[in-house]
Amino acid sequence: DCDVNSTVDLVAVVRDSSEVVEINSKTGNKALQKRDVTLIDDTLTEVRLTLWGEKAVQLKDLTGRVIALKGVKVGDYGGRNLGMLNSSSLVINPNLPEALALFNWQSQYVNTGYPAIETLSTSGTGAGSADLIEKRKWVSAIRDESMGMGEKPDYITIKASVNYIKHDTDGFYIACPTPGCNKKVTDLMNGGYRCEKCNKEFDSCLRRYILSIQMADF
């Protein structure tokens, strides 16, 4: 179990890969290319890896390949996930004993498919997302299992109807620009912003989406 915002090295099989999508940057003035791939290894555990920019465009047809990753960042959006940094490296079919062992391991499942898999990322693409249907819970499980009461966040997969969307406030909040902080900052009304958690003042802030809705199942 790796800490959030740490970097890790690993060798894994690409189970599936999404198409490239284009999204706007947080500042809104730059288009970014993004591709999500699902990685799996011989522990029968899978995790989502996000590729950005040129790597997202160039690295296609990865499904079934063994890849070696160095210096990818661990995130916690939607469970555990991995993200490529500018300093990260990716090698396809590396000449490593671990890679050969993984290739031979995954070959046995080409015709039958993988057995039960543990998914670390609660959203993503391909068969990994389909596996989560069996893990859906009732909304009442949030109360019954005391979710959200601990120090760390809890995640749940549900299917529900939206009854109400709160629209009397902005759809975003002004947040600290420090990577990994995301706390709300105070507008100092002089062109600066202050984060109490970081105990720092900044010349700029990030606008992060926030949406309050009421949902119900039956």
mmCIF file of C-alpha atoms in Angstrom:
data_model
loop_
_atom_site.group_PDB
_atom_site.id
_atom_site.type_symbol
_atom_site.label_atom_id
_atom_site.label_comp_id
_atom_site.label_asym_id
_atom_site.label_seq_id
_atom_site.Cartn_x
_atom_site.Cartn_y
_atom_site.Cartn_z
ATOM 1 C CA ASP A 1 0.000 0.000 0.000
ATOM 2 C CA CYS A 2 1.785 3.131 -1.254
ATOM 3 C CA ASP A 3 1.236 6.609 0.132
ATOM 4 C CA VAL A 4 -0.731 9.119 -1.929
ATOM 5 C CA ASN A 5 1.524 11.509 -3.912
ATOM 6 C CA SER A 6 4.476 9.096 -3.668
ATOM 7 C CA THR A 7 6.078 7.699 -6.830
ATOM 8 C CA VAL A 8 6.446 4.006 -7.619
ATOM 9 C CA ASP A 9 8.115 1.693 -10.145
ATOM 10 C CA LEU A 10 6.276 -1.392 -11.399
ATOM 11 C CA VAL A 11 5.910 -3.969 -14.156
ATOM 12 C CA ALA A 12 2.386 -4.900 -15.260
ATOM 13 C CA VAL A 13 0.187 -6.140 -18.101
ATOM 14 C CA VAL A 14 -2.116 -3.685 -19.881
ATOM 15 C CA ARG A 15 -5.546 -5.226 -19.551
ATOM 16 C CA ASP A 16 -7.380 -2.608 -21.613
ATOM 17 C CA SER A 17 -6.993 0.915 -22.939
ATOM 18 C CA SER A 18 -9.439 3.742 -23.589
ATOM 19 C CA GLU A 19 -9.530 6.058 -26.585
ATOM 20 C CA VAL A 20 -7.779 9.417 -26.305
ATOM 21 C CA VAL A 21 -10.044 12.177 -25.012
ATOM 22 C CA GLU A 22 -9.399 15.912 -24.912
ATOM 23 C CA ILE A 23 -10.106 17.916 -21.786
ATOM 24 C CA ASN A 24 -9.524 21.528 -20.765
ATOM 25 C CA SER A 25 -6.775 22.337 -18.291
ATOM 26 C CA LYS A 26 -7.662 23.777 -14.889
ATOM 27 C CA THR A 27 -6.860 27.254 -16.169
ATOM 28 C CA GLY A 28 -9.194 26.662 -19.099
ATOM 29 C CA ASN A 29 -6.805 27.972 -21.750
ATOM 30 C CA LYS A 30 -5.137 24.749 -22.842
ATOM 31 C CA ALA A 31 -6.418 21.469 -24.257
ATOM 32 C CA LEU A 32 -4.921 18.285 -22.808
ATOM 33 C CA GLN A 33 -4.955 14.785 -24.292
ATOM 34 C CA LYS A 34 -5.709 11.957 -21.882
ATOM 35 C CA ARG A 35 -5.849 8.170 -22.130
ATOM 36 C CA ASP A 36 -6.696 5.733 -19.306
ATOM 37 C CA VAL A 37 -5.297 2.209 -19.289
ATOM 38 C CA THR A 38 -6.016 -0.580 -16.838
ATOM 39 C CA LEU A 39 -3.010 -2.467 -15.476
ATOM 40 C CA ILE A 40 -3.025 -5.927 -13.895
ATOM 41 C CA ASP A 41 -0.364 -8.236 -12.489
ATOM 42 C CA ASP A 42 -0.119 -11.785 -11.158
ATOM 43 C CA THR A 43 -1.685 -10.777 -7.823
ATOM 44 C CA LEU A 44 -4.943 -10.445 -9.812
ATOM 45 C CA THR A 45 -5.130 -6.789 -8.801
ATOM 46 C CA GLU A 46 -5.809 -4.004 -11.274
ATOM 47 C CA VAL A 47 -5.329 -0.249 -11.167
ATOM 48 C CA ARG A 48 -5.951 2.632 -13.546
ATOM 49 C CA LEU A 49 -3.016 4.508 -15.122
ATOM 50 C CA THR A 50 -3.555 7.881 -16.816
ATOM 51 C CA LEU A 51 -1.366 8.965 -19.718
ATOM 52 C CA TRP A 52 -1.174 12.631 -20.712
ATOM 53 C CA GLY A 53 -0.173 14.671 -23.749
ATOM 54 C CA GLU A 54 2.069 13.095 -26.369
ATOM 55 C CA LYS A 55 2.302 9.828 -24.438
ATOM 56 C CA ALA A 56 -1.501 9.528 -24.506
ATOM 57 C CA VAL A 57 -1.567 10.043 -28.284
ATOM 58 C CA GLN A 58 1.455 7.943 -29.198
ATOM 59 C CA LEU A 59 1.030 4.974 -26.848
ATOM 60 C CA LYS A 60 -1.865 3.124 -28.459
ATOM 61 C CA ASP A 61 -2.510 -0.578 -29.039
ATOM 62 C CA LEU A 62 -1.087 -1.371 -25.607
ATOM 63 C CA THR A 63 -3.680 -3.986 -24.648
ATOM 64 C CA GLY A 64 -1.986 -7.291 -23.814
ATOM 65 C CA ARG A 65 1.476 -5.743 -23.676
ATOM 66 C CA VAL A 66 3.772 -5.922 -20.662
ATOM 67 C CA ILE A 67 5.075 -2.502 -19.643
ATOM 68 C CA ALA A 68 7.622 -1.256 -17.118
ATOM 69 C CA LEU A 69 6.904 2.050 -15.388
ATOM 70 C CA LYS A 70 9.312 4.195 -13.424
ATOM 71 C CA GLY A 71 8.401 7.171 -11.247
ATOM 72 C CA VAL A 72 4.601 7.194 -11.689
ATOM 73 C CA LYS A 73 2.569 9.133 -9.137
ATOM 74 C CA VAL A 74 0.070 7.468 -6.792
ATOM 75 C CA GLY A 75 -3.274 9.282 -6.548
ATOM 76 C CA ASP A 76 -6.499 8.681 -4.627
ATOM 77 C CA TYR A 77 -9.193 10.096 -6.917
ATOM 78 C CA GLY A 78 -11.739 7.299 -7.217
ATOM 79 C CA GLY A 79 -9.713 4.861 -5.143
ATOM 80 C CA ARG A 80 -6.049 4.312 -5.921
ATOM 81 C CA ASN A 81 -4.783 5.315 -9.362
ATOM 82 C CA LEU A 82 -1.497 6.061 -11.129
ATOM 83 C CA GLY A 83 -0.489 9.048 -13.226
ATOM 84 C CA MET A 84 2.428 9.700 -15.548
ATOM 85 C CA LEU A 85 4.613 12.698 -14.711
ATOM 86 C CA ASN A 86 6.997 14.533 -17.038
ATOM 87 C CA SER A 87 9.806 12.695 -15.282
ATOM 88 C CA SER A 88 8.118 9.268 -15.533
ATOM 89 C CA SER A 89 9.260 6.652 -18.041
ATOM 90 C CA LEU A 90 7.421 3.800 -19.754
ATOM 91 C CA VAL A 91 9.004 0.872 -21.620
ATOM 92 C CA ILE A 92 6.947 -1.595 -23.673
ATOM 93 C CA ASN A 93 7.954 -5.274 -23.469
ATOM 94 C CA PRO A 94 11.051 -4.568 -21.370
ATOM 95 C CA ASN A 95 13.897 -7.074 -21.279
ATOM 96 C CA LEU A 96 13.363 -8.007 -17.646
ATOM 97 C CA PRO A 97 12.801 -11.383 -15.938
ATOM 98 C CA GLU A 98 9.677 -9.971 -14.267
ATOM 99 C CA ALA A 99 8.274 -8.960 -17.649
ATOM 100 C CA LEU A 100 8.818 -12.429 -19.146
ATOM 101 C CA ALA A 101 7.169 -14.026 -16.112
ATOM 102 C CA LEU A 102 4.153 -11.720 -16.444
ATOM 103 C CA PHE A 103 3.844 -12.407 -20.173
ATOM 104 C CA ASN A 104 3.775 -16.168 -19.541
ATOM 105 C CA TRP A 105 1.321 -15.690 -16.669
ATOM 106 C CA GLN A 106 -1.203 -13.664 -18.657
ATOM 107 C CA SER A 107 -0.974 -16.008 -21.656
ATOM 108 C CA GLN A 108 -2.927 -18.669 -19.752
ATOM 109 C CA TYR A 109 -5.971 -16.364 -19.590
ATOM 110 C CA VAL A 110 -6.109 -15.348 -23.271
ATOM 111 C CA ASN A 111 -8.998 -17.708 -24.062
ATOM 112 C CA THR A 112 -10.698 -17.978 -20.665
ATOM 113 C CA GLY A 113 -10.417 -14.461 -19.269
ATOM 114 C CA TYR A 114 -9.108 -13.538 -15.843
ATOM 115 C CA PRO A 115 -10.666 -15.004 -12.671
ATOM 116 C CA ALA A 116 -11.938 -12.782 -9.840
ATOM 117 C CA ILE A 117 -10.017 -9.505 -9.761
ATOM 118 C CA GLU A 118 -9.528 -6.917 -7.034
ATOM 119 C CA THR A 119 -9.956 -3.399 -8.423
ATOM 120 C CA LEU A 120 -8.092 -0.534 -6.729
ATOM 121 C CA SER A 121 -9.596 2.192 -8.938
ATOM 122 C CA THR A 122 -13.321 2.774 -8.533
ATOM 123 C CA SER A 123 -13.742 4.345 -11.960
ATOM 124 C CA GLY A 124 -12.130 3.668 -15.274
ATOM 125 C CA THR A 125 -12.534 1.853 -18.553
ATOM 126 C CA GLY A 126 -12.986 -1.640 -19.873
ATOM 127 C CA ALA A 127 -13.816 -4.828 -18.015
ATOM 128 C CA GLY A 128 -12.576 -3.405 -14.727
ATOM 129 C CA SER A 129 -15.581 -1.079 -14.573
ATOM 130 C CA ALA A 130 -17.969 -3.925 -15.369
ATOM 131 C CA ASP A 131 -16.630 -5.861 -12.409
ATOM 132 C CA LEU A 132 -17.839 -3.079 -10.108
ATOM 133 C CA ILE A 133 -21.508 -3.753 -10.887
ATOM 134 C CA GLU A 134 -21.392 -6.724 -8.521
ATOM 135 C CA LYS A 135 -19.984 -4.434 -5.811
ATOM 136 C CA ARG A 136 -22.841 -1.921 -5.891
ATOM 137 C CA LYS A 137 -24.465 -1.132 -2.574
ATOM 138 C CA TRP A 138 -27.640 0.546 -1.370
ATOM 139 C CA VAL A 139 -27.417 4.192 -0.322
ATOM 140 C CA SER A 140 -28.360 3.042 3.201
ATOM 141 C CA ALA A 141 -24.976 1.269 3.409
ATOM 142 C CA ILE A 142 -23.385 4.691 3.945
ATOM 143 C CA ARG A 143 -25.228 4.906 7.272
ATOM 144 C CA ASP A 144 -25.182 1.235 8.189
ATOM 145 C CA GLU A 145 -21.412 0.888 7.605
ATOM 146 C CA SER A 146 -20.564 4.291 9.143
ATOM 147 C CA MET A 147 -18.892 5.455 5.959
ATOM 148 C CA GLY A 148 -17.222 8.836 6.038
ATOM 149 C CA MET A 149 -16.739 8.746 9.803
ATOM 150 C CA GLY A 150 -13.032 7.861 9.782
ATOM 151 C CA GLU A 151 -9.903 9.873 9.108
ATOM 152 C CA LYS A 152 -9.565 8.532 5.564
ATOM 153 C CA PRO A 153 -12.240 8.833 2.850
ATOM 154 C CA ASP A 154 -14.518 5.895 2.014
ATOM 155 C CA TYR A 155 -15.675 5.012 -1.507
ATOM 156 C CA ILE A 156 -18.898 3.348 -2.592
ATOM 157 C CA THR A 157 -20.457 2.303 -5.908
ATOM 158 C CA ILE A 158 -24.213 2.937 -6.125
ATOM 159 C CA LYS A 159 -26.972 3.290 -8.698
ATOM 160 C CA ALA A 160 -29.435 5.996 -7.729
ATOM 161 C CA SER A 161 -31.658 8.777 -9.049
ATOM 162 C CA VAL A 162 -30.855 12.458 -8.614
ATOM 163 C CA ASN A 163 -33.686 14.155 -6.707
ATOM 164 C CA TYR A 164 -32.221 17.617 -6.231
ATOM 165 C CA ILE A 165 -29.249 19.660 -7.423
ATOM 166 C CA LYS A 166 -28.157 22.583 -5.271
ATOM 167 C CA HIS A 167 -27.759 25.564 -7.591
ATOM 168 C CA ASP A 168 -27.781 28.597 -5.291
ATOM 169 C CA THR A 169 -23.970 28.552 -4.958
ATOM 170 C CA ASP A 170 -21.073 28.528 -7.416
ATOM 171 C CA GLY A 171 -20.139 25.227 -9.012
ATOM 172 C CA PHE A 172 -16.560 25.612 -7.815
ATOM 173 C CA TYR A 173 -14.491 26.764 -4.867
ATOM 174 C CA ILE A 174 -11.157 28.564 -4.740
ATOM 175 C CA ALA A 175 -8.490 26.099 -3.646
ATOM 176 C CA CYS A 176 -4.858 26.065 -2.613
ATOM 177 C CA PRO A 177 -2.485 25.638 -5.591
ATOM 178 C CA THR A 178 -0.095 23.427 -3.589
ATOM 179 C CA PRO A 179 -0.136 19.910 -5.152
ATOM 180 C CA GLY A 180 -2.102 17.496 -2.955
ATOM 181 C CA CYS A 181 -3.594 20.182 -0.675
ATOM 182 C CA ASN A 182 -6.885 21.206 -2.360
ATOM 183 C CA LYS A 183 -8.071 23.084 0.766
ATOM 184 C CA LYS A 184 -10.250 26.188 0.378
ATOM 185 C CA VAL A 185 -8.285 29.427 0.504
ATOM 186 C CA THR A 186 -9.262 32.868 1.765
ATOM 187 C CA ASP A 187 -9.445 35.697 -0.760
ATOM 188 C CA LEU A 188 -7.345 38.480 0.770
ATOM 189 C CA MET A 189 -8.996 41.030 -1.564
ATOM 190 C CA ASN A 190 -5.589 42.361 -2.590
ATOM 191 C CA GLY A 191 -4.907 39.906 -5.396
ATOM 192 C CA GLY A 192 -3.612 37.259 -2.994
ATOM 193 C CA TYR A 193 -4.977 34.109 -1.366
ATOM 194 C CA ARG A 194 -4.171 32.432 1.956
ATOM 195 C CA CYS A 195 -4.223 28.725 2.806
ATOM 196 C CA GLU A 196 -4.509 28.079 6.538
ATOM 197 C CA LYS A 197 -3.433 24.455 6.176
ATOM 198 C CA CYS A 198 -0.182 25.340 4.380
ATOM 199 C CA ASN A 199 0.165 28.601 6.343
ATOM 200 C CA LYS A 200 1.137 30.388 3.125
ATOM 201 C CA GLU A 201 -0.079 33.171 0.890
ATOM 202 C CA PHE A 202 -0.250 32.784 -2.890
ATOM 203 C CA ASP A 203 -0.643 35.093 -5.877
ATOM 204 C CA SER A 204 -3.104 32.704 -7.515
ATOM 205 C CA CYS A 205 -5.501 29.894 -6.692
ATOM 206 C CA LEU A 206 -7.197 26.951 -8.382
ATOM 207 C CA ARG A 207 -10.907 26.739 -9.077
ATOM 208 C CA ARG A 208 -12.049 23.227 -8.289
ATOM 209 C CA TYR A 209 -15.448 21.863 -9.219
ATOM 210 C CA ILE A 210 -17.864 21.081 -6.407
ATOM 211 C CA LEU A 211 -21.396 19.814 -6.786
ATOM 212 C CA SER A 212 -23.980 19.152 -4.074
ATOM 213 C CA ILE A 213 -26.797 16.797 -5.043
ATOM 214 C CA GLN A 214 -29.423 14.696 -3.286
ATOM 215 C CA MET A 215 -29.816 11.114 -4.465
ATOM 216 C CA ALA A 216 -32.119 8.233 -3.630
ATOM 217 C CA ASP A 217 -32.509 4.567 -4.538
ATOM 218 C CA PHE A 218 -35.410 2.191 -4.002
#
